[in-house]
Structures are given as C-alpha cells and as structure tokens.
mmCIF file of C-alpha atoms in Angstrom:
data_model
loop_
_atom_site.group_PDB
_atom_site.id
_atom_site.type_symbol
_atom_site.label_atom_id
_atom_site.label_comp_id
_atom_site.label_asym_id
_atom_site.label_seq_id
_atom_site.Cartn_x
_atom_site.Cartn_y
_atom_site.Cartn_z
ATOM 1 C CA UNK A 620 0.041 0.039 -0.002
ATOM 2 C CA UNK A 621 1.409 3.360 -0.973
ATOM 3 C CA UNK A 622 2.008 5.887 1.845
ATOM 4 C CA UNK A 623 2.441 9.511 1.095
ATOM 5 C CA UNK A 624 5.868 10.771 2.154
ATOM 6 C CA UNK A 625 5.882 13.388 4.973
ATOM 7 C CA UNK A 626 8.837 15.710 4.712
ATOM 8 C CA UNK A 627 10.265 16.265 8.326
ATOM 9 C CA UNK A 628 11.496 19.656 9.547
ATOM 10 C CA UNK A 629 13.823 20.795 12.360
ATOM 11 C CA UNK A 630 13.190 24.376 13.448
ATOM 12 C CA UNK A 631 16.594 26.196 13.904
ATOM 13 C CA UNK A 632 15.695 28.871 16.348
ATOM 14 C CA UNK A 633 12.293 30.369 16.754
ATOM 15 C CA UNK A 634 12.975 33.832 18.110
ATOM 16 C CA UNK A 635 11.044 35.940 15.529
ATOM 17 C CA UNK A 636 7.701 35.404 13.800
ATOM 18 C CA UNK A 637 6.327 31.923 13.868
ATOM 19 C CA UNK A 638 4.475 32.045 10.496
ATOM 20 C CA UNK A 639 6.978 29.725 8.788
ATOM 21 C CA UNK A 640 6.749 27.190 11.568
ATOM 22 C CA UNK A 641 2.947 27.346 11.529
ATOM 23 C CA UNK A 642 2.965 26.847 7.776
ATOM 24 C CA UNK A 643 5.054 23.662 8.118
ATOM 25 C CA UNK A 644 2.874 22.400 10.913
ATOM 26 C CA UNK A 645 -0.350 22.880 8.937
ATOM 27 C CA UNK A 646 0.780 21.642 5.580
ATOM 28 C CA UNK A 647 -0.287 17.921 4.979
ATOM 29 C CA UNK A 648 3.034 17.094 3.376
ATOM 30 C CA UNK A 649 5.298 18.310 6.133
ATOM 31 C CA UNK A 650 5.675 17.904 9.941
ATOM 32 C CA UNK A 651 7.787 19.572 12.654
ATOM 33 C CA UNK A 652 10.116 17.057 14.512
ATOM 34 C CA UNK A 653 12.208 19.279 16.781
ATOM 35 C CA UNK A 654 13.416 22.700 17.740
ATOM 36 C CA UNK A 655 17.300 23.192 18.012
ATOM 37 C CA UNK A 656 19.553 26.049 18.874
ATOM 38 C CA UNK A 657 22.994 26.757 20.403
ATOM 39 C CA UNK A 658 23.280 26.298 24.179
ATOM 40 C CA UNK A 659 25.264 29.597 24.611
ATOM 41 C CA UNK A 660 22.283 31.789 23.518
ATOM 42 C CA UNK A 661 20.814 34.278 25.989
ATOM 43 C CA UNK A 662 17.792 33.169 28.130
ATOM 44 C CA UNK A 663 15.192 35.060 25.992
ATOM 45 C CA UNK A 664 16.173 32.924 22.956
ATOM 46 C CA UNK A 665 15.773 29.684 24.920
ATOM 47 C CA UNK A 666 12.442 30.819 26.353
ATOM 48 C CA UNK A 667 11.011 31.394 22.897
ATOM 49 C CA UNK A 668 12.423 28.152 21.566
ATOM 50 C CA UNK A 669 11.111 26.254 24.520
ATOM 51 C CA UNK A 670 7.607 27.842 24.182
ATOM 52 C CA UNK A 671 7.299 26.868 20.444
ATOM 53 C CA UNK A 672 8.492 23.365 21.114
ATOM 54 C CA UNK A 673 5.902 22.905 23.934
ATOM 55 C CA UNK A 674 3.126 24.287 21.656
ATOM 56 C CA UNK A 675 3.909 21.669 19.107
ATOM 57 C CA UNK A 676 4.877 18.770 21.429
ATOM 58 C CA UNK A 677 8.341 18.367 20.008
ATOM 59 C CA UNK A 678 11.724 18.283 21.759
ATOM 60 C CA UNK A 679 14.011 21.259 22.134
ATOM 61 C CA UNK A 680 17.690 20.318 21.676
ATOM 62 C CA UNK A 681 20.298 22.831 22.691
ATOM 63 C CA UNK A 682 22.778 21.765 20.014
ATOM 64 C CA UNK A 683 21.927 21.840 16.317
ATOM 65 C CA UNK A 684 24.597 19.299 15.379
ATOM 66 C CA UNK A 685 23.176 16.839 17.894
ATOM 67 C CA UNK A 686 19.735 17.392 16.499
ATOM 68 C CA UNK A 687 20.986 16.639 12.916
ATOM 69 C CA UNK A 688 22.544 13.430 14.140
ATOM 70 C CA UNK A 689 19.674 12.246 16.325
ATOM 71 C CA UNK A 690 16.596 13.450 14.534
ATOM 72 C CA UNK A 691 15.655 12.289 11.099
ATOM 73 C CA UNK A 692 14.779 15.269 8.927
ATOM 74 C CA UNK A 693 14.714 16.495 5.352
ATOM 75 C CA UNK A 694 14.869 20.292 5.854
ATOM 76 C CA UNK A 695 15.207 23.172 8.432
ATOM 77 C CA UNK A 696 13.489 26.419 8.934
ATOM 78 C CA UNK A 697 15.466 29.325 10.342
ATOM 79 C CA UNK A 698 13.732 32.144 12.327
ATOM 80 C CA UNK A 699 16.720 33.334 14.370
ATOM 81 C CA UNK A 700 18.250 36.829 14.666
ATOM 82 C CA UNK A 701 19.240 38.099 11.256
ATOM 83 C CA UNK A 702 22.975 37.868 11.909
ATOM 84 C CA UNK A 703 22.760 34.153 12.580
ATOM 85 C CA UNK A 704 20.640 33.170 9.513
ATOM 86 C CA UNK A 705 23.651 32.152 7.379
ATOM 87 C CA UNK A 706 25.660 30.434 10.046
ATOM 88 C CA UNK A 707 22.695 28.179 11.003
ATOM 89 C CA UNK A 708 21.966 27.602 7.328
ATOM 90 C CA UNK A 709 25.404 26.737 6.381
ATOM 91 C CA UNK A 710 25.651 24.227 9.249
ATOM 92 C CA UNK A 711 22.351 22.576 8.208
ATOM 93 C CA UNK A 712 23.537 22.460 4.458
ATOM 94 C CA UNK A 713 26.710 20.878 5.544
ATOM 95 C CA UNK A 714 24.640 18.016 6.935
ATOM 96 C CA UNK A 715 22.814 17.678 3.664
ATOM 97 C CA UNK A 716 19.558 19.391 4.964
ATOM 98 C CA UNK A 717 17.594 21.690 2.742
ATOM 99 C CA UNK A 718 16.913 25.203 4.130
ATOM 100 C CA UNK A 719 13.981 27.661 4.362
ATOM 101 C CA UNK A 720 15.082 30.981 5.958
ATOM 102 C CA UNK A 721 13.262 33.965 7.246
ATOM 103 C CA UNK A 722 14.285 37.249 5.777
ATOM 104 C CA UNK A 723 16.726 38.840 5.272
ATOM 105 C CA UNK A 724 19.138 36.286 3.884
ATOM 106 C CA UNK A 725 21.655 38.062 6.199
ATOM 107 C CA UNK A 726 22.476 41.572 7.162
ATOM 108 C CA UNK A 727 26.031 40.883 5.979
ATOM 109 C CA UNK A 728 26.632 40.437 2.250
ATOM 110 C CA UNK A 729 29.812 38.331 2.820
ATOM 111 C CA UNK A 730 27.864 35.775 4.896
ATOM 112 C CA UNK A 731 25.306 35.555 1.989
ATOM 113 C CA UNK A 732 28.012 34.641 -0.413
ATOM 114 C CA UNK A 733 29.300 31.937 1.901
ATOM 115 C CA UNK A 734 25.873 30.463 2.265
ATOM 116 C CA UNK A 735 25.378 30.272 -1.491
ATOM 117 C CA UNK A 736 28.698 28.505 -1.896
ATOM 118 C CA UNK A 737 27.604 26.012 0.797
ATOM 119 C CA UNK A 738 24.166 25.493 -0.832
ATOM 120 C CA UNK A 739 25.775 24.685 -4.182
ATOM 121 C CA UNK A 740 28.554 22.616 -2.708
ATOM 122 C CA UNK A 741 26.155 20.331 -0.752
ATOM 123 C CA UNK A 742 23.532 20.284 -3.527
ATOM 124 C CA UNK A 743 20.646 21.192 -1.296
ATOM 125 C CA UNK A 744 17.658 23.437 -1.877
ATOM 126 C CA UNK A 745 17.237 26.935 -0.347
ATOM 127 C CA UNK A 746 14.264 29.312 -0.092
ATOM 128 C CA UNK A 747 14.126 32.829 1.314
ATOM 129 C CA UNK A 748 10.562 33.290 2.787
ATOM 130 C CA UNK A 749 8.555 35.649 0.652
ATOM 131 C CA UNK A 750 5.086 36.850 -0.374
ATOM 132 C CA UNK A 751 5.188 36.137 -4.102
ATOM 133 C CA UNK A 752 2.311 33.610 -3.967
ATOM 134 C CA UNK A 753 -0.353 36.069 -2.687
ATOM 135 C CA UNK A 754 -3.479 35.888 -4.807
ATOM 136 C CA UNK A 755 -2.961 39.295 -6.354
ATOM 137 C CA UNK A 756 0.693 38.562 -7.463
ATOM 138 C CA UNK A 757 -0.206 35.141 -8.934
ATOM 139 C CA UNK A 758 -2.869 36.738 -11.019
ATOM 140 C CA UNK A 759 -0.591 39.481 -12.076
ATOM 141 C CA UNK A 760 1.967 36.961 -13.179
ATOM 142 C CA UNK A 761 -0.648 35.196 -15.250
ATOM 143 C CA UNK A 762 -1.739 38.468 -16.921
ATOM 144 C CA UNK A 763 1.771 39.413 -17.751
ATOM 145 C CA UNK A 764 2.622 35.914 -19.081
ATOM 146 C CA UNK A 765 -0.281 36.183 -21.502
ATOM 147 C CA UNK A 766 1.797 38.887 -23.389
ATOM 148 C CA UNK A 767 -1.207 41.036 -24.264
ATOM 149 C CA UNK A 768 0.181 44.022 -22.442
ATOM 150 C CA UNK A 769 3.549 43.671 -24.273
ATOM 151 C CA UNK A 770 6.944 44.318 -22.758
ATOM 152 C CA UNK A 771 7.263 45.904 -19.314
ATOM 153 C CA UNK A 772 8.580 49.522 -19.490
ATOM 154 C CA UNK A 773 8.425 50.539 -15.866
ATOM 155 C CA UNK A 774 7.811 49.047 -12.444
ATOM 156 C CA UNK A 775 6.993 50.799 -9.231
ATOM 157 C CA UNK A 776 6.220 49.454 -5.760
ATOM 158 C CA UNK A 777 4.792 51.322 -2.682
ATOM 159 C CA UNK A 778 5.701 49.181 0.329
ATOM 160 C CA UNK A 779 4.615 50.956 3.520
ATOM 161 C CA UNK A 780 4.173 48.915 6.602
ATOM 162 C CA UNK A 781 1.866 50.512 9.182
ATOM 163 C CA UNK A 782 3.719 48.901 12.074
ATOM 164 C CA UNK A 783 5.195 50.859 15.050
ATOM 165 C CA UNK A 784 8.737 50.640 16.160
ATOM 166 C CA UNK A 785 8.363 52.072 19.657
ATOM 167 C CA UNK A 786 8.453 55.836 20.454
ATOM 168 C CA UNK A 787 7.927 58.276 17.588
ATOM 169 C CA UNK A 788 10.897 60.342 16.562
ATOM 170 C CA UNK A 789 11.829 63.238 18.812
ATOM 171 C CA UNK A 790 9.785 61.874 21.720
ATOM 172 C CA UNK A 791 10.876 62.958 25.135
ATOM 173 C CA UNK A 792 13.265 60.258 26.463
ATOM 174 C CA UNK A 793 13.092 60.523 30.166
ATOM 175 C CA UNK A 794 16.209 58.425 30.713
ATOM 176 C CA UNK A 795 18.147 60.607 28.362
ATOM 177 C CA UNK A 796 19.688 57.433 26.738
ATOM 178 C CA UNK A 797 19.672 56.039 23.220
ATOM 179 C CA UNK A 798 17.245 53.267 22.689
ATOM 180 C CA UNK A 799 18.989 49.928 22.460
ATOM 181 C CA UNK A 800 18.029 48.157 19.241
ATOM 182 C CA UNK A 801 17.889 44.616 20.531
ATOM 183 C CA UNK A 802 16.018 45.561 23.633
ATOM 184 C CA UNK A 803 13.349 47.293 21.517
ATOM 185 C CA UNK A 804 13.050 44.255 19.195
ATOM 186 C CA UNK A 805 12.608 41.882 22.078
ATOM 187 C CA UNK A 806 9.690 43.947 23.457
ATOM 188 C CA UNK A 807 8.221 44.305 19.990
ATOM 189 C CA UNK A 808 7.708 40.610 19.743
ATOM 190 C CA UNK A 809 4.351 40.856 21.569
ATOM 191 C CA UNK A 810 2.825 42.967 18.796
ATOM 192 C CA UNK A 811 4.627 41.343 15.801
ATOM 193 C CA UNK A 812 6.686 44.379 14.961
ATOM 194 C CA UNK A 813 10.068 42.822 15.648
ATOM 195 C CA UNK A 814 11.037 42.086 12.023
ATOM 196 C CA UNK A 815 14.455 43.466 12.636
ATOM 197 C CA UNK A 816 15.313 41.302 15.596
ATOM 198 C CA UNK A 817 19.039 41.033 16.204
ATOM 199 C CA UNK A 818 22.044 42.738 17.741
ATOM 200 C CA UNK A 819 22.834 44.746 14.626
ATOM 201 C CA UNK A 820 20.377 47.537 13.803
ATOM 202 C CA UNK A 821 18.593 47.216 10.467
ATOM 203 C CA UNK A 822 16.603 49.706 8.569
ATOM 204 C CA UNK A 823 13.559 48.984 6.297
ATOM 205 C CA UNK A 824 15.641 48.317 3.200
ATOM 206 C CA UNK A 825 17.345 45.444 5.059
ATOM 207 C CA UNK A 826 14.262 44.179 6.850
ATOM 208 C CA UNK A 827 11.531 44.413 4.238
ATOM 209 C CA UNK A 828 13.387 45.166 0.986
ATOM 210 C CA UNK A 829 13.295 41.520 -0.034
ATOM 211 C CA UNK A 830 9.478 41.777 -0.555
ATOM 212 C CA UNK A 831 9.303 44.477 -3.361
ATOM 213 C CA UNK A 832 12.558 43.221 -4.860
ATOM 214 C CA UNK A 833 11.152 39.754 -4.766
ATOM 215 C CA UNK A 834 7.983 40.927 -6.543
ATOM 216 C CA UNK A 835 10.142 42.520 -9.354
ATOM 217 C CA UNK A 836 12.156 39.343 -9.963
ATOM 218 C CA UNK A 837 9.013 37.162 -9.708
ATOM 219 C CA UNK A 838 7.050 39.143 -12.264
ATOM 220 C CA UNK A 839 9.778 40.179 -14.680
ATOM 221 C CA UNK A 840 12.446 37.374 -14.256
ATOM 222 C CA UNK A 841 14.842 40.233 -14.550
ATOM 223 C CA UNK A 842 17.773 41.500 -12.429
ATOM 224 C CA UNK A 843 18.903 44.943 -11.282
ATOM 225 C CA UNK A 844 22.110 46.446 -12.535
ATOM 226 C CA UNK A 845 22.258 49.872 -10.844
ATOM 227 C CA UNK A 846 20.392 51.880 -8.178
ATOM 228 C CA UNK A 847 20.091 55.343 -6.700
ATOM 229 C CA UNK A 848 18.686 55.629 -3.218
ATOM 230 C CA UNK A 849 17.755 58.308 -0.786
ATOM 231 C CA UNK A 850 16.859 57.446 2.787
ATOM 232 C CA UNK A 851 16.116 58.985 6.128
ATOM 233 C CA UNK A 852 14.673 58.472 9.623
ATOM 234 C CA UNK A 853 11.336 60.103 9.649
ATOM 235 C CA UNK A 854 9.092 58.125 12.058
ATOM 236 C CA UNK A 855 10.784 56.234 14.866
ATOM 237 C CA UNK A 856 13.174 57.232 17.564
ATOM 238 C CA UNK A 857 14.788 53.804 17.842
ATOM 239 C CA UNK A 858 15.775 54.100 14.045
ATOM 240 C CA UNK A 859 17.157 57.576 14.707
ATOM 241 C CA UNK A 860 19.142 56.502 17.758
ATOM 242 C CA UNK A 861 20.622 53.587 15.858
ATOM 243 C CA UNK A 862 21.332 55.442 12.622
ATOM 244 C CA UNK A 863 19.111 53.285 10.316
ATOM 245 C CA UNK A 864 16.401 54.386 7.922
ATOM 246 C CA UNK A 865 12.646 53.916 8.373
ATOM 247 C CA UNK A 866 11.832 55.565 5.005
ATOM 248 C CA UNK A 867 13.639 55.182 1.640
ATOM 249 C CA UNK A 868 13.133 55.824 -2.002
ATOM 250 C CA UNK A 869 14.907 53.719 -4.652
ATOM 251 C CA UNK A 870 15.215 54.204 -8.484
ATOM 252 C CA UNK A 871 16.821 51.354 -10.486
ATOM 253 C CA UNK A 872 17.497 50.080 -13.928
ATOM 254 C CA UNK A 873 17.323 46.422 -14.835
ATOM 255 C CA UNK A 874 19.520 44.360 -17.021
ATOM 256 C CA UNK A 875 16.757 44.269 -19.646
ATOM 257 C CA UNK A 876 16.154 47.981 -19.552
ATOM 258 C CA UNK A 877 13.175 48.204 -17.234
ATOM 259 C CA UNK A 878 13.139 51.400 -15.135
ATOM 260 C CA UNK A 879 11.882 50.890 -11.646
ATOM 261 C CA UNK A 880 11.353 52.548 -8.305
ATOM 262 C CA UNK A 881 10.453 51.529 -4.795
ATOM 263 C CA UNK A 882 9.132 53.702 -1.950
ATOM 264 C CA UNK A 883 9.439 51.765 1.285
ATOM 265 C CA UNK A 884 8.982 52.603 4.969
ATOM 266 C CA UNK A 885 7.713 51.645 8.384
ATOM 267 C CA UNK A 886 5.135 54.358 8.836
ATOM 268 C CA UNK A 887 3.420 53.648 12.226
ATOM 269 C CA UNK A 888 0.172 52.121 13.263
ATOM 270 C CA UNK A 889 -1.519 55.535 13.379
ATOM 271 C CA UNK A 890 -0.916 56.126 9.682
ATOM 272 C CA UNK A 891 -3.155 53.394 8.187
ATOM 273 C CA UNK A 892 -6.158 51.282 9.245
ATOM 274 C CA UNK A 893 -4.597 47.975 8.087
ATOM 275 C CA UNK A 894 -1.247 46.423 7.265
ATOM 276 C CA UNK A 895 -0.202 49.423 5.255
ATOM 277 C CA UNK A 896 -0.186 50.784 1.722
ATOM 278 C CA UNK A 897 1.324 48.034 -0.548
ATOM 279 C CA UNK A 898 0.771 48.624 -4.206
ATOM 280 C CA UNK A 899 2.416 47.850 -7.527
ATOM 281 C CA UNK A 900 2.237 50.016 -10.729
ATOM 282 C CA UNK A 901 3.434 48.228 -13.849
ATOM 283 C CA UNK A 902 3.514 50.119 -17.178
ATOM 284 C CA UNK A 903 3.740 47.947 -20.331
ATOM 285 C CA UNK A 904 3.948 48.555 -24.085
ATOM 286 C CA UNK A 905 0.141 48.197 -24.542
ATOM 287 C CA UNK A 906 -1.263 49.041 -21.158
ATOM 288 C CA UNK A 907 -0.760 49.174 -17.382
ATOM 289 C CA UNK A 908 -1.553 47.284 -14.215
ATOM 290 C CA UNK A 909 -2.169 48.650 -10.820
ATOM 291 C CA UNK A 910 -2.041 45.879 -8.159
ATOM 292 C CA UNK A 911 -3.273 46.182 -4.614
ATOM 293 C CA UNK A 912 -1.174 43.508 -2.941
ATOM 294 C CA UNK A 913 -3.258 42.703 0.085
ATOM 295 C CA UNK A 914 -6.546 42.220 -1.918
ATOM 296 C CA UNK A 915 -8.993 40.541 -2.111
ATOM 297 C CA UNK A 916 -9.993 41.319 1.388
ATOM 298 C CA UNK A 917 -12.964 41.848 3.751
ATOM 299 C CA UNK A 918 -12.963 44.654 6.296
ATOM 300 C CA UNK A 919 -14.346 43.776 9.756
ATOM 301 C CA UNK A 920 -15.207 46.093 12.604
ATOM 302 C CA UNK A 921 -16.773 45.214 15.974
ATOM 303 C CA UNK A 922 -17.032 46.382 19.502
ATOM 304 C CA UNK A 923 -13.995 45.953 21.748
ATOM 305 C CA UNK A 924 -11.949 44.854 18.768
ATOM 306 C CA UNK A 925 -8.269 44.285 19.840
ATOM 307 C CA UNK A 926 -6.077 47.109 18.745
ATOM 308 C CA UNK A 927 -3.512 44.654 17.201
ATOM 309 C CA UNK A 928 -6.041 42.931 15.099
ATOM 310 C CA UNK A 929 -6.096 43.668 11.371
ATOM 311 C CA UNK A 930 -9.396 45.215 10.374
ATOM 312 C CA UNK A 931 -9.042 43.953 6.803
ATOM 313 C CA UNK A 932 -8.932 40.174 6.290
ATOM 314 C CA UNK A 933 -7.062 38.708 3.272
ATOM 315 C CA UNK A 934 -9.341 36.338 1.324
ATOM 316 C CA UNK A 935 -7.927 33.406 -0.622
ATOM 317 C CA UNK A 936 -4.484 33.835 0.842
ATOM 318 C CA UNK A 937 -2.750 30.531 0.646
ATOM 319 C CA UNK A 938 0.734 32.141 0.287
ATOM 320 C CA UNK A 939 2.381 30.258 3.125
ATOM 321 C CA UNK A 940 1.013 26.798 2.133
ATOM 322 C CA UNK A 941 1.876 27.420 -1.418
ATOM 323 C CA UNK A 942 5.469 28.232 -0.542
ATOM 324 C CA UNK A 943 5.769 25.018 1.458
ATOM 325 C CA UNK A 944 4.326 23.121 -1.498
ATOM 326 C CA UNK A 945 6.741 24.724 -3.849
ATOM 327 C CA UNK A 946 9.627 23.759 -1.565
ATOM 328 C CA UNK A 947 8.430 20.130 -1.314
ATOM 329 C CA UNK A 948 8.488 20.021 -5.135
ATOM 330 C CA UNK A 949 11.923 21.527 -5.145
ATOM 331 C CA UNK A 950 13.154 18.808 -2.808
ATOM 332 C CA UNK A 951 11.625 16.302 -5.171
ATOM 333 C CA UNK A 952 13.362 17.905 -8.141
ATOM 334 C CA UNK A 953 10.212 19.106 -9.775
ATOM 335 C CA UNK A 954 10.432 22.811 -9.286
ATOM 336 C CA UNK A 955 12.864 25.681 -8.404
ATOM 337 C CA UNK A 956 12.243 27.450 -5.198
ATOM 338 C CA UNK A 957 10.306 30.585 -5.931
ATOM 339 C CA UNK A 958 12.958 32.683 -4.240
ATOM 340 C CA UNK A 959 16.065 30.589 -4.279
ATOM 341 C CA UNK A 960 19.645 31.303 -3.118
ATOM 342 C CA UNK A 961 20.675 33.060 -6.386
ATOM 343 C CA UNK A 962 17.848 35.451 -6.275
ATOM 344 C CA UNK A 963 18.243 35.967 -2.556
ATOM 345 C CA UNK A 964 21.906 36.817 -3.073
ATOM 346 C CA UNK A 965 21.030 39.237 -5.835
ATOM 347 C CA UNK A 966 18.521 40.952 -3.656
ATOM 348 C CA UNK A 967 21.128 41.239 -0.792
ATOM 349 C CA UNK A 968 23.489 42.853 -3.286
ATOM 350 C CA UNK A 969 20.815 45.287 -4.389
ATOM 351 C CA UNK A 970 20.096 46.222 -0.847
ATOM 352 C CA UNK A 971 23.833 46.708 -0.181
ATOM 353 C CA UNK A 972 24.030 48.962 -3.180
ATOM 354 C CA UNK A 973 21.073 50.969 -1.956
ATOM 355 C CA UNK A 974 22.518 51.525 1.420
ATOM 356 C CA UNK A 975 25.850 52.613 -0.281
ATOM 357 C CA UNK A 976 23.971 55.000 -2.627
ATOM 358 C CA UNK A 977 22.048 56.609 0.159
ATOM 359 C CA UNK A 978 25.349 57.366 1.971
ATOM 360 C CA UNK A 979 27.206 58.870 -0.892
ATOM 361 C CA UNK A 980 24.254 60.369 -2.910
ATOM 362 C CA UNK A 981 25.283 58.754 -6.150
ATOM 363 C CA UNK A 982 24.146 55.965 -8.491
ATOM 364 C CA UNK A 983 25.742 52.679 -7.481
ATOM 365 C CA UNK A 984 26.086 49.547 -9.684
ATOM 366 C CA UNK A 985 24.937 46.227 -8.252
ATOM 367 C CA UNK A 986 27.914 43.881 -7.758
#
C-alpha cells in the first residue's frame, strides 16, 4: 500500500515570527520534529524556543549538530536573529539538509556569499521566505505571461508597513539614553513588529526590501544592474538613535532596460487602518496594471476589537502553504524554489548597493 511521504523539519531557532513554523505544521506534506539552537544563547532565545517546542509537542535540543545526528529530517527552517541566519543555514546544508530561511538572507553580504557557496557545494535546496504567492501577485504573473500587455517598461512598488517601532521620533526620552536596538526588538515581539530582531540595527531596506525586490524578480524574471537611493529616519526614535532608515526611495534600472522605483517605509500604526499601503504600478507597451497587494479582502469592525487585530482580512491567501508546496516540489526535483539562493543573493546585493548609494548620494552599480 502506498503511503504518502511526509517531509520532516527541524526548527533552527524560533525567536522571531512563527509564520513559517505554523505553515510547516499545517501543511499535509510536512511535519515539525524538533526545535534546535545553540546552548550559549541568552535566556530570552531559549524561552521562545522552548515555548514553540511545547506548543507543538516536539523536543528542544540545545545543540543543532546533535539534532542533525539524532533526529531524522529533510529540511530546516531558520527564524533566528538576522545575523545568525547564514551560520545556521550553512551548518544545516553541511549536513545535507535543505533550508528555508526567514528574511533577510543576512544583514552581512559576505555571509550571503558563503551560504550560496555552501548550498551549491552540498547540492541542497534553499528558499528565502517571501510573499510572491499572494493571490494578487499570482494573478498579475498570469496576466503578464499572456503577453497581451507587451513588454514591461516601468515597475513601481509602494511598500509601507503600518507597524510601529516604539516611540515616535523626537519623543521625550526620560532616561536621556539612546534606545537599544535589541531591547526594543525583544519587547516588540508581543505585537509582531520585531522584523529587525538582532544585535545589529537594520533599517527597512534590510528588513523588508526583499519583498518588493522579490516581486520585481518574480514578475519580470529580470535582475537589477544599478540603483540610486535616498533614505532618512522620519518616524521612529529607535531608528534615529541607531542610525538606520525607516523611509527610503529607490530608483533602479534592470539588465533588460526596465526602469523601476520603490518607496518603502515603516510608517507607524496611526498612519493606516490595516497592514499598510502596498501597491504595484506596472507600465507595459500596450497598457498598465495597478495591483493592490493585500486584496481581495474583507473589512471587519466590531465592539472591543483588539487594537493589534487587522481590520481587513485577506481572502484566498494561501501564500504560506503554497510556498511550502513549492519547496516540497523543489526537494523532489520538480520545481525551483520561488525565491532561491541566487535570487536571494542578488536581492542582498541590491540592498547593499542601495545603502551605499544613500550614503554617498550617487548611483551605484549592483555587484
């Protein structure tokens, strides 16, 4: 009798958002078998790992290499601090395990390049988590593939997250001290605004830039050759204190001659009734597309509604499960991960070029 194979997953650190872990747990073709992390991590890391392990009734092993040896698994998911993404991924790849990583690939370009080398060397699959399989983007890809609109001439993305990052800029700081980045990210975990968790401060280009850049690659199959970027800290005191942007504007040119732009920022919960303003404008030879990324959606309002609950509910959103299905097919050799190591490395290079451009005020080629 044929039994469907279940692909087993080790969680390598669960200190950030749990959406990847929940996607693996809910997909019929995958299962969580353990949480693992290094023993020398601080207590808050172990507390989050232990909580997730208890919630899913799986062991927590304080040594990834022991977990690789003791637990049968096919792949890992990595939801650690950004600066540990590549180290954990390389260690898993060296044991022959496929890798799904939370974004960014890393906040250090040199680490990204080491990881890509390890992925190729060990012949394993890699995916950077993304939003490319949202209903609106899948439909946009289909429309563009029909060729009726002709060649793409320009591509713009507004990507504004209406999440807070603590005190607004220029707020009175009673202690008279700069806000510590990691301390703020740890406390932000409760409301889901800890996308930049880690010791090293990260601005929105580093934290969220993979999403609009991922859209561009997904919908055009093109790469970016040069960028011009302007950035500033406009909204949040923690970004100002740690010299990282919360608002940026990017202009770019692709290898195939598409002119593009991205406006990106973390604009604060008071600025928008829902997740934020996320919209794509694509101008083609014979027409244009305007894509509202979160839609279709239903707005809900009721008495005593929690302040951290989104008013607008996405409908038909199977993004997370579709990403897991794509990765299963990649492990089977049937598909390529929708955002694989090569694209993830290119995105990291684009972000690095943007940060350099914003500092020197000049156009910068993408390495």
